[in-house]
XYZ file of C-alpha atoms in Angstrom:
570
model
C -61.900 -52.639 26.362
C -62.094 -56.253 25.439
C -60.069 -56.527 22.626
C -58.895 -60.021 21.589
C -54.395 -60.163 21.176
C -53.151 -61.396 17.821
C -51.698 -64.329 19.748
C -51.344 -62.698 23.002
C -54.129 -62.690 25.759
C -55.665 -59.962 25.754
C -53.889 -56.934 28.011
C -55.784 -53.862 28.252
C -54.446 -50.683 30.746
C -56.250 -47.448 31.800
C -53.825 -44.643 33.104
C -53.777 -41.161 33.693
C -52.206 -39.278 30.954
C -51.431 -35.381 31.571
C -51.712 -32.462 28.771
C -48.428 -31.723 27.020
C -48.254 -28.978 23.969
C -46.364 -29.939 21.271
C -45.824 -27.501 18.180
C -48.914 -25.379 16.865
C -51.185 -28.282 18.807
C -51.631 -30.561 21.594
C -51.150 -34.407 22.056
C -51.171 -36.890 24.747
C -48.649 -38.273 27.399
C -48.847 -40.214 30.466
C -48.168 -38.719 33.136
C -45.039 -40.206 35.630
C -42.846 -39.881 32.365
C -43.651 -43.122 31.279
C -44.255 -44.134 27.234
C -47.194 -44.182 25.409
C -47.832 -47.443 24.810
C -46.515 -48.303 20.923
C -48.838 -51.293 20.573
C -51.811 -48.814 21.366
C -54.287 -49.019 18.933
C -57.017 -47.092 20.154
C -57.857 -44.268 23.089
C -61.344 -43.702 24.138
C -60.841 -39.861 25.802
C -64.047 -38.604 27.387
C -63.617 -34.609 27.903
C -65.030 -34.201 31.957
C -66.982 -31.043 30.539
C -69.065 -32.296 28.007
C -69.131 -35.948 29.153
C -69.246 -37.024 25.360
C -66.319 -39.441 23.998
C -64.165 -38.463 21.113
C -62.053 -41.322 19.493
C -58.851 -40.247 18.534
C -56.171 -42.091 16.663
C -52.437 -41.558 17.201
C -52.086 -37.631 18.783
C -54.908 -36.136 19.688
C -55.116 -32.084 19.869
C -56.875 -31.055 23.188
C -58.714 -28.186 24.692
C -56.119 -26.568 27.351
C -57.124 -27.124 30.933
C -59.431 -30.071 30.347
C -59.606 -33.102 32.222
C -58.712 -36.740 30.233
C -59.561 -40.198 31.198
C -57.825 -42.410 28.765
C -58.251 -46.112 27.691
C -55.356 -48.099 25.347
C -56.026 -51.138 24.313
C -52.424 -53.097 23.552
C -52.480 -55.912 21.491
C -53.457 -56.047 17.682
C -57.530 -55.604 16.568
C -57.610 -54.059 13.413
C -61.429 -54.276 12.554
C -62.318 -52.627 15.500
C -59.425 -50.176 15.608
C -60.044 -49.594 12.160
C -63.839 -48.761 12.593
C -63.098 -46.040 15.514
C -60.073 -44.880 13.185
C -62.564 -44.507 10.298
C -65.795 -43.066 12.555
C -62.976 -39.699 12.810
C -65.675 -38.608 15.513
C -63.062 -35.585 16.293
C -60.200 -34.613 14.331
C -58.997 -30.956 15.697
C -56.883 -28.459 13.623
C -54.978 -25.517 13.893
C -53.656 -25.727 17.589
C -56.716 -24.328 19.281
C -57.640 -27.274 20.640
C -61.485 -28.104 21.203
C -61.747 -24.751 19.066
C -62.389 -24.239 15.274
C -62.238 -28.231 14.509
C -62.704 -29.189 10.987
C -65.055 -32.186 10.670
C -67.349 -34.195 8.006
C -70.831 -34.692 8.177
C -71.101 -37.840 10.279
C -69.162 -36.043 13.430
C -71.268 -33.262 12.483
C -74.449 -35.141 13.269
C -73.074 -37.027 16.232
C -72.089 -33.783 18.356
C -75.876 -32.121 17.160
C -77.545 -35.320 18.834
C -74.793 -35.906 21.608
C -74.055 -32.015 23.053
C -76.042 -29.238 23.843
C -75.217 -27.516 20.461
C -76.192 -24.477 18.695
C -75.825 -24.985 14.814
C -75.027 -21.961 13.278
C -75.795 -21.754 8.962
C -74.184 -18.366 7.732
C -75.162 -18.223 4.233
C -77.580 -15.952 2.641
C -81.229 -15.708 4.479
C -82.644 -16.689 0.927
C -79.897 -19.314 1.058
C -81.269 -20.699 4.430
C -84.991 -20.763 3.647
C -84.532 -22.481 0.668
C -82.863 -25.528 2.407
C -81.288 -25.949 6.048
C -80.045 -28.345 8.441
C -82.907 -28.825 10.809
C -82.953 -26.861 14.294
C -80.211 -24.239 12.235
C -80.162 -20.139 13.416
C -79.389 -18.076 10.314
C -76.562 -15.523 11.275
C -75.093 -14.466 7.610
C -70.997 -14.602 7.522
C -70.928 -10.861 6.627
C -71.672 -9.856 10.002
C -68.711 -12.527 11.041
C -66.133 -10.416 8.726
C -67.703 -6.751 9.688
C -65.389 -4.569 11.804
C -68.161 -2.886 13.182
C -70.525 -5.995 14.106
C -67.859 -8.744 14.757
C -67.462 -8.286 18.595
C -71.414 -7.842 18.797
C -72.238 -10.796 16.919
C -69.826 -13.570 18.145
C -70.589 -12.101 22.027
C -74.275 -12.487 21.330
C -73.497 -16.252 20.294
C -74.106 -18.676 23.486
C -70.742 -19.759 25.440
C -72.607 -22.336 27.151
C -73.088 -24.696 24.477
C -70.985 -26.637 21.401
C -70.947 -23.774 18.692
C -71.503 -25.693 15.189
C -70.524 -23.502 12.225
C -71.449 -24.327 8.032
C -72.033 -22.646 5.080
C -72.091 -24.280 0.920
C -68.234 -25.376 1.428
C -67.202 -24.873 4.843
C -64.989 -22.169 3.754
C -67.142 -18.750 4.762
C -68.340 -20.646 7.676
C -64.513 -21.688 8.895
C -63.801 -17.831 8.433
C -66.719 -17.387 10.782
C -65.785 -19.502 13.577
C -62.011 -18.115 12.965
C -63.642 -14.918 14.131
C -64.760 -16.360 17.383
C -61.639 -17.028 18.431
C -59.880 -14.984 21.391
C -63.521 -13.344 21.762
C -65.175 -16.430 23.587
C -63.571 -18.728 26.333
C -60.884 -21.543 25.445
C -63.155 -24.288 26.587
C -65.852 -23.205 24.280
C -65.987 -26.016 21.367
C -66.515 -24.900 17.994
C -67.186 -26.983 15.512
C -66.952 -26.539 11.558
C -68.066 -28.952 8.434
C -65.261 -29.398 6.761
C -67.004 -29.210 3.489
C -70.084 -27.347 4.020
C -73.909 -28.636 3.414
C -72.939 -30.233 -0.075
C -71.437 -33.292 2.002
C -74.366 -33.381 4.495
C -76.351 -34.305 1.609
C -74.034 -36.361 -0.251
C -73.999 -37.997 3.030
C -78.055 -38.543 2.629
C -78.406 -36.731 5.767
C -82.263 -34.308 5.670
C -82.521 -30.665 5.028
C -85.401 -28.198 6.012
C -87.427 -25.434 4.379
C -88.294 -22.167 6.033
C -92.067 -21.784 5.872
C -94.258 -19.038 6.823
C -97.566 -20.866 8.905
C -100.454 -20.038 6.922
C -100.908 -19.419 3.189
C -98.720 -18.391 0.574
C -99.837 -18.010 -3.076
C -96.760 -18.305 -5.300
C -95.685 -18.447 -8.754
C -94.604 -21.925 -10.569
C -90.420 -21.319 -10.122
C -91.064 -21.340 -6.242
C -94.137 -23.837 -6.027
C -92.034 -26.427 -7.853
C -88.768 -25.620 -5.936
C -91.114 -26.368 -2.789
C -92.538 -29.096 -4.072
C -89.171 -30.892 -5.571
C -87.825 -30.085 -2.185
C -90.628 -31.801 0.109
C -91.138 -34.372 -2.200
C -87.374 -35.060 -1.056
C -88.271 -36.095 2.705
C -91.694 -37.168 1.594
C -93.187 -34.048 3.591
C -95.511 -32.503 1.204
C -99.302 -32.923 0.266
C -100.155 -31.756 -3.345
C -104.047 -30.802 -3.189
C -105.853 -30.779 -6.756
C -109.609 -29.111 -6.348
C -110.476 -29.552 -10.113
C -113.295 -31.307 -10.786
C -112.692 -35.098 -10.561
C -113.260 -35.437 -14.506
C -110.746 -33.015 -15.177
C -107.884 -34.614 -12.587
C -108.552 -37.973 -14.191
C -107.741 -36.440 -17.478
C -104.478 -35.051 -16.176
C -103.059 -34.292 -13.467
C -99.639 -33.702 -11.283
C -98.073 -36.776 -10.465
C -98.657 -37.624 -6.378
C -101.444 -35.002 -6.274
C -104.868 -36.134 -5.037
C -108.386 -35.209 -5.531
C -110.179 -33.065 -3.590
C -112.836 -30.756 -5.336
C -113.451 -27.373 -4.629
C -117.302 -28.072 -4.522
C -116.125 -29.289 -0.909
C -114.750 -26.495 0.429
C -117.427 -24.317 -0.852
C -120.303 -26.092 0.482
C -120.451 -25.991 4.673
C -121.470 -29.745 5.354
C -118.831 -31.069 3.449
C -115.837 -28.669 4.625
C -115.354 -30.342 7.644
C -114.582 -33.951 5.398
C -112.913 -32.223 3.300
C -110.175 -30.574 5.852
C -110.581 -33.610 7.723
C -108.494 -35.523 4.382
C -105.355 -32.919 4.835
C -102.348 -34.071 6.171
C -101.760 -31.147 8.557
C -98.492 -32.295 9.959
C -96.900 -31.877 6.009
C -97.044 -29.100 3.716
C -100.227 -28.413 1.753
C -99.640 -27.097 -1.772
C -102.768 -26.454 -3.269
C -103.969 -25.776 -7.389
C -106.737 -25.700 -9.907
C -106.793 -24.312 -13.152
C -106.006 -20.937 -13.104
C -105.354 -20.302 -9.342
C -108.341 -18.759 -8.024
C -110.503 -21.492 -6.847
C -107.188 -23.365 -5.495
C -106.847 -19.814 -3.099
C -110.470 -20.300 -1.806
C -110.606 -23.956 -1.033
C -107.021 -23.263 0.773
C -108.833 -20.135 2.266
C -111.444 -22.373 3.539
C -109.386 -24.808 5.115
C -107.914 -22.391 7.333
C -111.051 -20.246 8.392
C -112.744 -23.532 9.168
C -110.650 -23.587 12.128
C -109.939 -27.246 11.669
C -105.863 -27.079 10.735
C -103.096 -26.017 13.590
C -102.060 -23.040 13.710
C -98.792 -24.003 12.661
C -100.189 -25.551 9.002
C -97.882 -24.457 5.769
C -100.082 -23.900 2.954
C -99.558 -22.556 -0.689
C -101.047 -22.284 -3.615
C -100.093 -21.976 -7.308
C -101.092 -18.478 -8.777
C -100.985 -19.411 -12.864
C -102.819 -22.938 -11.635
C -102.053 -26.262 -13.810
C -102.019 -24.254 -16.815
C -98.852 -22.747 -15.691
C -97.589 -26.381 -15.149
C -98.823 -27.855 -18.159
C -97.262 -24.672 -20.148
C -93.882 -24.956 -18.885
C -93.667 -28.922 -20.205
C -93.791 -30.340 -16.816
C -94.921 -33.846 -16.452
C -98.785 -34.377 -15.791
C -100.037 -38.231 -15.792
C -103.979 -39.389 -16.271
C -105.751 -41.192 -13.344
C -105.369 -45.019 -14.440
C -108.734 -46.392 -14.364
C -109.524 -50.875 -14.170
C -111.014 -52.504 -17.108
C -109.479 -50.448 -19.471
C -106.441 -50.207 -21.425
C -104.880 -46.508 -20.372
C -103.071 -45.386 -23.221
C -99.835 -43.237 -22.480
C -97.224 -41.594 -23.777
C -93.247 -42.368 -23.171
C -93.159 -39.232 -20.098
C -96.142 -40.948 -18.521
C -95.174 -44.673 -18.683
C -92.007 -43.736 -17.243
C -93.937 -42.316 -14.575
C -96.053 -45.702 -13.598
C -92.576 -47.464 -14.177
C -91.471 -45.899 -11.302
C -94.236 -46.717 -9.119
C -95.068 -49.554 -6.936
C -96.531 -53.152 -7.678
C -95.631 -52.437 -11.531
C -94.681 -55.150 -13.991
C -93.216 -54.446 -17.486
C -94.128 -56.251 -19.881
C -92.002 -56.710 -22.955
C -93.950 -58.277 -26.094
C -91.254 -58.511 -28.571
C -89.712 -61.042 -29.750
C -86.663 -62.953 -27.324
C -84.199 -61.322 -29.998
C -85.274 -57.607 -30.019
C -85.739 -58.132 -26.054
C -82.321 -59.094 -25.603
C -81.067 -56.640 -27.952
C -82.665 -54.012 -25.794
C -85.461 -53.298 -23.627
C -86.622 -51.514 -20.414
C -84.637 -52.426 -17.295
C -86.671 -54.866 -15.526
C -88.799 -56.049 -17.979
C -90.586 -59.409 -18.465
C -90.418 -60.592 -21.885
C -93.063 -62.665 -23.011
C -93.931 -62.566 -26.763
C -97.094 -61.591 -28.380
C -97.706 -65.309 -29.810
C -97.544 -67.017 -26.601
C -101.396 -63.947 -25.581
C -102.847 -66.017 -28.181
C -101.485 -69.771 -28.451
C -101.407 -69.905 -24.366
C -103.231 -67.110 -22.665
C -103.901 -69.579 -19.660
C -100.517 -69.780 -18.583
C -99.476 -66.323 -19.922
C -101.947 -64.957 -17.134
C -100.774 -67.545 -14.851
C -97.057 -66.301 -15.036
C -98.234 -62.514 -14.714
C -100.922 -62.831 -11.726
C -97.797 -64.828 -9.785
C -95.766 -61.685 -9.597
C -98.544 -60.036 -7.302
C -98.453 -56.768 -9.646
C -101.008 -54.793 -9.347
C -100.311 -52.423 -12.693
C -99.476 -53.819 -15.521
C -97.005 -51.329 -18.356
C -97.699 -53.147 -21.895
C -94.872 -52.159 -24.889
C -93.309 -53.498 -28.061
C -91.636 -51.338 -31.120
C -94.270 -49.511 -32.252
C -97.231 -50.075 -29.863
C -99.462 -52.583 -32.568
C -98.455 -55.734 -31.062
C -98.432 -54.577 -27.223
C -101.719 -53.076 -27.619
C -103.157 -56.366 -28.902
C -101.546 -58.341 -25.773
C -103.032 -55.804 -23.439
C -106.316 -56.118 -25.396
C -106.138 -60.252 -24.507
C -105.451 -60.010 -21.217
C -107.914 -57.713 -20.404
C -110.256 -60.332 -22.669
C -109.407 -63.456 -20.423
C -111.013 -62.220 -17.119
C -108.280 -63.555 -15.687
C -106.964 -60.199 -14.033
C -107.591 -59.988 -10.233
C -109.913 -57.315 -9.740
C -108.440 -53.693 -9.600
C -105.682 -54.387 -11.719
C -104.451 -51.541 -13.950
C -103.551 -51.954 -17.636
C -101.397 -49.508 -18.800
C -100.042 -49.303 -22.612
C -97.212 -47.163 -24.555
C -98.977 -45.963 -27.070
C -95.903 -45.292 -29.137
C -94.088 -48.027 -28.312
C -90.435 -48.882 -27.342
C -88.752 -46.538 -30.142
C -91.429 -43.481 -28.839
C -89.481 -44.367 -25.267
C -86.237 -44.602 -26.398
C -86.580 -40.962 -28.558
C -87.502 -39.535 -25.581
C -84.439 -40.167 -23.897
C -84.971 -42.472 -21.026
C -82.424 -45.182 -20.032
C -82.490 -48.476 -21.302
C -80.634 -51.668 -21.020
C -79.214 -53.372 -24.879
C -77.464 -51.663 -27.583
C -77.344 -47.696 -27.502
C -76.684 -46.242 -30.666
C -75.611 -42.974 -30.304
C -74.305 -40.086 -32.482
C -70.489 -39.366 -32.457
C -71.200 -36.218 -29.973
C -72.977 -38.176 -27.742
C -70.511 -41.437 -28.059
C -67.457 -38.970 -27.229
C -69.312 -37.740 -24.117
C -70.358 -41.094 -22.980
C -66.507 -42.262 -23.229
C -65.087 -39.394 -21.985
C -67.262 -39.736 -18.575
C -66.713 -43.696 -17.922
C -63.110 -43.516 -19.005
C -62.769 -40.686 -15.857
C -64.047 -43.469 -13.722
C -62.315 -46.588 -15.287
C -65.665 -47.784 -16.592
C -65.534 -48.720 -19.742
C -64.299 -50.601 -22.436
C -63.561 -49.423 -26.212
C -63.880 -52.042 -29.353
C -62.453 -51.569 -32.440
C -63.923 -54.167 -35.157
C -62.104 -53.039 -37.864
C -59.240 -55.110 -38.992
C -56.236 -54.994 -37.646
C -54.051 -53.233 -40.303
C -56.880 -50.663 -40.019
C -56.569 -50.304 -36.420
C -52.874 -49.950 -36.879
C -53.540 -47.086 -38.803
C -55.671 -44.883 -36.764
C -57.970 -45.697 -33.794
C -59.976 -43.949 -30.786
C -57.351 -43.731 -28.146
C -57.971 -46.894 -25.759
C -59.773 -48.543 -28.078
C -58.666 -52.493 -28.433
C -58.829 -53.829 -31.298
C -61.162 -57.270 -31.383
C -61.741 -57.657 -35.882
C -65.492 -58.859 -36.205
C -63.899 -62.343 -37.275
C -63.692 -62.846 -33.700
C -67.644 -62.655 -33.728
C -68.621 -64.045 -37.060
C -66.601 -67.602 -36.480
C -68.412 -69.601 -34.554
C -65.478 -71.347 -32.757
C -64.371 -67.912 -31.515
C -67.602 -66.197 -31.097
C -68.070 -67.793 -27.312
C -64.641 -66.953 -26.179
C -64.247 -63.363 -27.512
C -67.925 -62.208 -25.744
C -67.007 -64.396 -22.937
C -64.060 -62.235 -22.163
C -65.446 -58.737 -22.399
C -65.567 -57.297 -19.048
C -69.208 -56.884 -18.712
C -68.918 -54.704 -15.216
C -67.978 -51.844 -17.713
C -69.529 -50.345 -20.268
C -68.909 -51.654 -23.344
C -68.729 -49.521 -26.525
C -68.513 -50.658 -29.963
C -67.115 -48.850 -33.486
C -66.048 -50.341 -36.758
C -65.837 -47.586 -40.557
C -69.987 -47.192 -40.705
C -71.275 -48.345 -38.086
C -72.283 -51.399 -39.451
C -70.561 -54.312 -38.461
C -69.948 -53.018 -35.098
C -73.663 -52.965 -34.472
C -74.018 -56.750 -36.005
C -71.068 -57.257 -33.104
C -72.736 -55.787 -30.336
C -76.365 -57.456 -31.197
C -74.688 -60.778 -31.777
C -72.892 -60.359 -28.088
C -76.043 -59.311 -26.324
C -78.449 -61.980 -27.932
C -75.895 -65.111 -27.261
C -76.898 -65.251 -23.514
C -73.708 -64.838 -22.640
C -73.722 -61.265 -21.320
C -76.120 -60.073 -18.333
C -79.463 -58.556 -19.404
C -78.842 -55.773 -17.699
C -75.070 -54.844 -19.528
C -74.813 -51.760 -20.881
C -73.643 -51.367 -24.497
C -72.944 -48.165 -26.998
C -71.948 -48.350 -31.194
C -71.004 -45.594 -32.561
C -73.646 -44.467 -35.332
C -71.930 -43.575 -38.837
C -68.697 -45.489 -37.503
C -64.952 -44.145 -37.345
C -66.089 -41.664 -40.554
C -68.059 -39.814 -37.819
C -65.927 -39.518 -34.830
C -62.800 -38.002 -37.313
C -65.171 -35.998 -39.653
C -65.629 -34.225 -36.054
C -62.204 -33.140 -35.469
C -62.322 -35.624 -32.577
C -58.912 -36.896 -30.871
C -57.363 -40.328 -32.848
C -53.880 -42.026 -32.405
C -52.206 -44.777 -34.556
C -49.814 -47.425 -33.192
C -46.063 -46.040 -33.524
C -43.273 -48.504 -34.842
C -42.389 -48.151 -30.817
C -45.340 -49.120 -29.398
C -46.066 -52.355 -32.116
C-alpha cells in the first residue's frame, strides 16, 4: 500500500485472513493460526459480492460466509491511517454482520453512489414530499412495526440490492431495518443513518421535493415553504406577470418580470415561454392570483414546456405576501438614488458586486458599523470627490449601499457621486433612507458596540459561555466587584482604560476571538470602555462587543443570577 516506515523501510504484506466469530460480532484472523499483525495500521477489505471496499480499523464485524481479501500495512503512517480511520466508510453493529449497520451521512452517500442501493425514507408521506434524499421510495415505518403487514412489506423490499434505511433521527428507521432481519437473506446489506436526515443536512448534503408535473395553485404557507426550499439548491424560478411598473415598485426578491400581456397575446407566447427555465420549478404570481393562473395556464397549453414541468401559482397573489410582512424589494433603477428601507438594504447587502459605504465619521465607524463596510467620510464627497470616486470605481462594484446615522449626510454623498459623472455606466445607487440607527432597530447584525437590554445581555452570555466564547468585564472597582458580580465576570476597573500608560496594555490583552461584553453600575462607564477599546485600533474591525444597558442595577433588578468573592476564594 505504499506507506512510508517511521524509520523502517517500508514493509507492507497481503494474506489471507479467514472469518472467526467472536462474542455478539465478527472480527478478523489470518488464517494458518498466525497473529494479526500489531503494527497494522490499516486493512483495506473488499467484500467479493459487492466489489466495493470498506476500511475498517482494528476488528471489523463481517457478513457470515463472505469472501475477504485483506491488505496491512506495518510500519507507522498516521496521516493516512488516520484519514481512513476518520472516513468510518463501514462501522457494523449488533453482530449481524453486513446487516442493520449504523452509519453517518458521508458512508451514507458513498454506498448510494458506490452499490446498487435502494434508499428507503420511512417517515410520514407528507414528511417525504416536503423534503427527501434524492432517488428515496417512501415506505412509512408503521407498516415496518404492523403484525399484519410486516412479512408483506419487508418481502416486497428488493434482496438484490444494498437496502438503505432513514427517517428524522435514525431511530424509527433502525426499528425498520431491525424488522428485516431473519425475513431476508444474511448477505443482504442493510444500511441505517445513524442519525437520521438532520445530519445529512448538517452535513450540507441536497434534499428533494415531491412535485406533481403540471400546475398547482396553492396558498402562501405552502408557496413559501416551496419556494424557501428550492431557493435552497437554487432550483426554482419565481415568475412575476404584473405589469412592469408595478414589479419595479415592489416586488419578491429573485423574481423576474414577465407580464401577463405576454401570455395573453399569441405572437408573444412563444417568447414569453421561451424565457422559463423548464428544467427548475416555476412558481408563478400577480396580484390577486388570477392572472398569475392564466399566464401559467398558457405556458402549458402552448405546448412549449416538457411534460415533466412543475408549476404553481400563488392563490391570494402578492397581496397575500405583502400582508403577511414578508420582504418585497423595488427594482433598482441607474441614475438615481433608490431610496430603501433597513429590510431592503439588507437585501442588496447580500447581493453581488455590492459596496457599503459608510459616511460617518472614522470614530462612529469604528465604534460600529455594517460588516464590510468602507468608511469614507462625508467631507472627503466634497473636499476630494476626484479621488473619492477613484477609490470606489477600483473595487469593480457595480451597486453602491450609501448610510450614515440618520440618512442626511449619506444621502448628500450619494447625491455627489451621482453629480460627478464619474460612475461607470449602469451603476446602481442605493441609499438607507433611515440611516444606520433605522438598521440597527430593525435587528440586523452589526460589527462595534451592541448595547443591549439586561434580557437580551443574559441571553447573549448564556449562549457564548455554552461554547467558551466569550469574555465578561466588570469596570466597576474592585471593592465593588468583591461585593457582587455576574458570575465569570473579571474584573478590569475603568482606570485600566482612562490612564493612558495602561490603556494599550489592558485592550491589548482582551481576547478578541471571543466576544467581549462589558458592564459597570449604569451603564455608563462601561460603554466609554468599550468605545474607547474599539476606536484605539487596537482591536479587529470586525470584533464583536456587548454593554449592558442600565448597568449591574438592571441585571439584579431582574432577579438574575450574581455571586460575590468568598473570604475562600480571595
Amino acid at each position: 500500500m505504499g506507506y512510508l516506515g517511521h524509520q523502517d523501510p517500508v514493509r507492507d504484506t497481503t494474506a489471507s485472513f479467514s472469518i472467526a466469530g467472536i462474542g455478539g460480532g465478527m472480527s478478523l484472523r489470518p488464517s494458518g493460526g498466525a497473529e494479526r499483525p500489531p503494527r497494522a495500521h490499516a486493512i483495506r477489505v473488499t467484500l467479493s459480492r459487492w466489489k466495493l471496499p470498506e476500511f475498517i480499523w482494528g476488528c471489523a464485524k463481517v457478513c457470515p460466509g463472505a469472501t475477504y481479501t485483506v491488505t496491512a500495512s506495518y510500519g507507522r503512517q498516521p496521516s493516512e491511517s488516520l484519514l481512513v480511520a476518520s472516513a468510518g466508510v463501514i462501522s457494523s453493529a449488533n453482530g449481524y454482520g453486513c446487516q442493520n449497520r449504523q452509519v453517518g451521512p458521508m458512508a451514507f452517500l458513498y454506498w448510494m453512489d458506490n452499490a446498487n442501493a435502494t434508499v428507503i425514507d420511512v417517515r410520514t408521506p407528507e414528511m417525504f414530499a416536503a423534503g427527501h434524499i434524492a432517488g428515496a421510495i417512501n415506505i412509512p415505518v408503521s407498516l415496518f412495526d404492523s403484525v399484519d403487514n410486516q412479512t408483506a412489506t419487508v418481502e416486497g423490499l428488493p434482496s438484490d440490492t444494498a437496502l438503505l434505511f432513514y427517517c428524522t433521527t435514525g431511530v424509527a428507521s433502525r426499528r425498520a431495518a431491525n424488522a428485516t432481519l431473519g425475513l431476508l437473506p444474511e448477505d443482504v446489506l442493510i444500511i441505517n443513518l445513524q442519525d437520521g436526515i438532520g445530519s445529512w443536512i448538517a452535513a450540507g448534503y441536497p434534499l428533494v421535493m415531491s412535485h406533481t408535473p403540471g400546475l398547482t395553485t396553492v396558498a402562501l404557507p405552502e408557496f413559501k415553504a416551496i419556494l424557501d426550499f428550492e431557493e435552497t439548491y437554487d432550483n426554482v424560478m419565481l415568475i412575476d406577470v404584473r405589469p412592469r411598473a408595478t414589479f419595479d415598485a415592489d416586488h419578491i426578491p429573485g423574481a423576474v418580470s414577465i407580464p401577463v400581456a405576454m401570455f395573453d397575446d399569441a405572437e408573444q407566447l412563444p417568447a414569453a415561454v421561451a424565457m422559463l427555465h423548464s428544467g427548475k420549478v416555476l412558481m408563478f404570481y400577480c396580484t390577486m392570483g388570477a392572472a398569475s393562473l392564466r399566464a401559467a395556464q398558457a405556458a402549458i397549453a402552448s405546448g412549449l414546456l416538457p411534460g415533466s414541468a412543475v408549476l404553481y401559482n400563488l392563490g391570494g397573489g402578492f397581496n397575500d405576501w405583502a400582508d403577511a410582512g414578508y420582504t418585497v424589494v423595488p427594482t433598482l433603477a441607474a441614475d438615481v438614488i433608490n431610496e430603501v428601507d433597513a429590510v431592503e438594504f439588507s437585501f442588496f447587502g447580500d447581493a453581488d458586486s455590492v459596496l457599503l459605504i459608510d459616511v460617518r465619521t472614522p470614530a462612529l465607524f469604528a465604534n460600529s458599523h455594517i460588516k464590510g463596510a468602507l468608511n469614507i467620510p462625508l467631507g472627503l464627497f466634497t473636499t476630494d470627490i476626484f479621488a473619492v470616486l477613484g477609490q470606489i470605481n477600483a473595487t469593480g462594484a457595480t451597486n453602491l449601499l450609501f448610510y450614515c446615522t440618520m440618512g442626511v449626510a449619506s444621502r448628500a454623498a450619494a447625491n455627489a457621486t451621482l453629480a460627478s459623472g464619474l460612475l461607470p455606466e449602469g451603476t446602481m445607487v442605493v441609499h438607507l433612507e433611515e440611516g444606520f440607527d433605522s438598521y440597527k432597530a430593525t435587528g440586523y447584525p452589526y460589527v462595534g458596540v451592541k448595547r443591549v437590554v439586561a434580557a437580551t445581555f443574559k441571553a447573549v452570555l448564556d449562549s457564548e459561555s455554552a461554547a467558551d466564547n466569550v469574555y465578561l468585564v466588570d469596570v466597576r472597582l474592585l471593592a465593588q466587584w468583591t461585593l457582587s458580580h455576574i458570575p465569570s465576570a473579571v474584573n478590569i476597573p475603568m482606570i485600566n482604560f482612562d490612564d493612558a500608560s495602561l490603556f494599550n496594555a489592558t485592550v491589548s490583552a482582551l481576547p478578541v476571538d471571543k466576544v467581549l461584553m462589558f458592564y459597570c453600575s449604569q451603564g455608563v462607564i462601561s460603554q466609554h470602555a468599550a468605545e474607547k477599546s474599539v476606536a484605539s485600533g487596537i482591536l479587529p474591525v470586525d470584533v464583536v462587543i456587548y454593554v449592558l444597558d442600565g448597568g449591574y442595577a438592571t441585571w439584579t433588578g431582574a432577579g438574575y443570577p450574581v455571586e460575590a468573592l468568598t473570604p475562600a476564594r480571595m
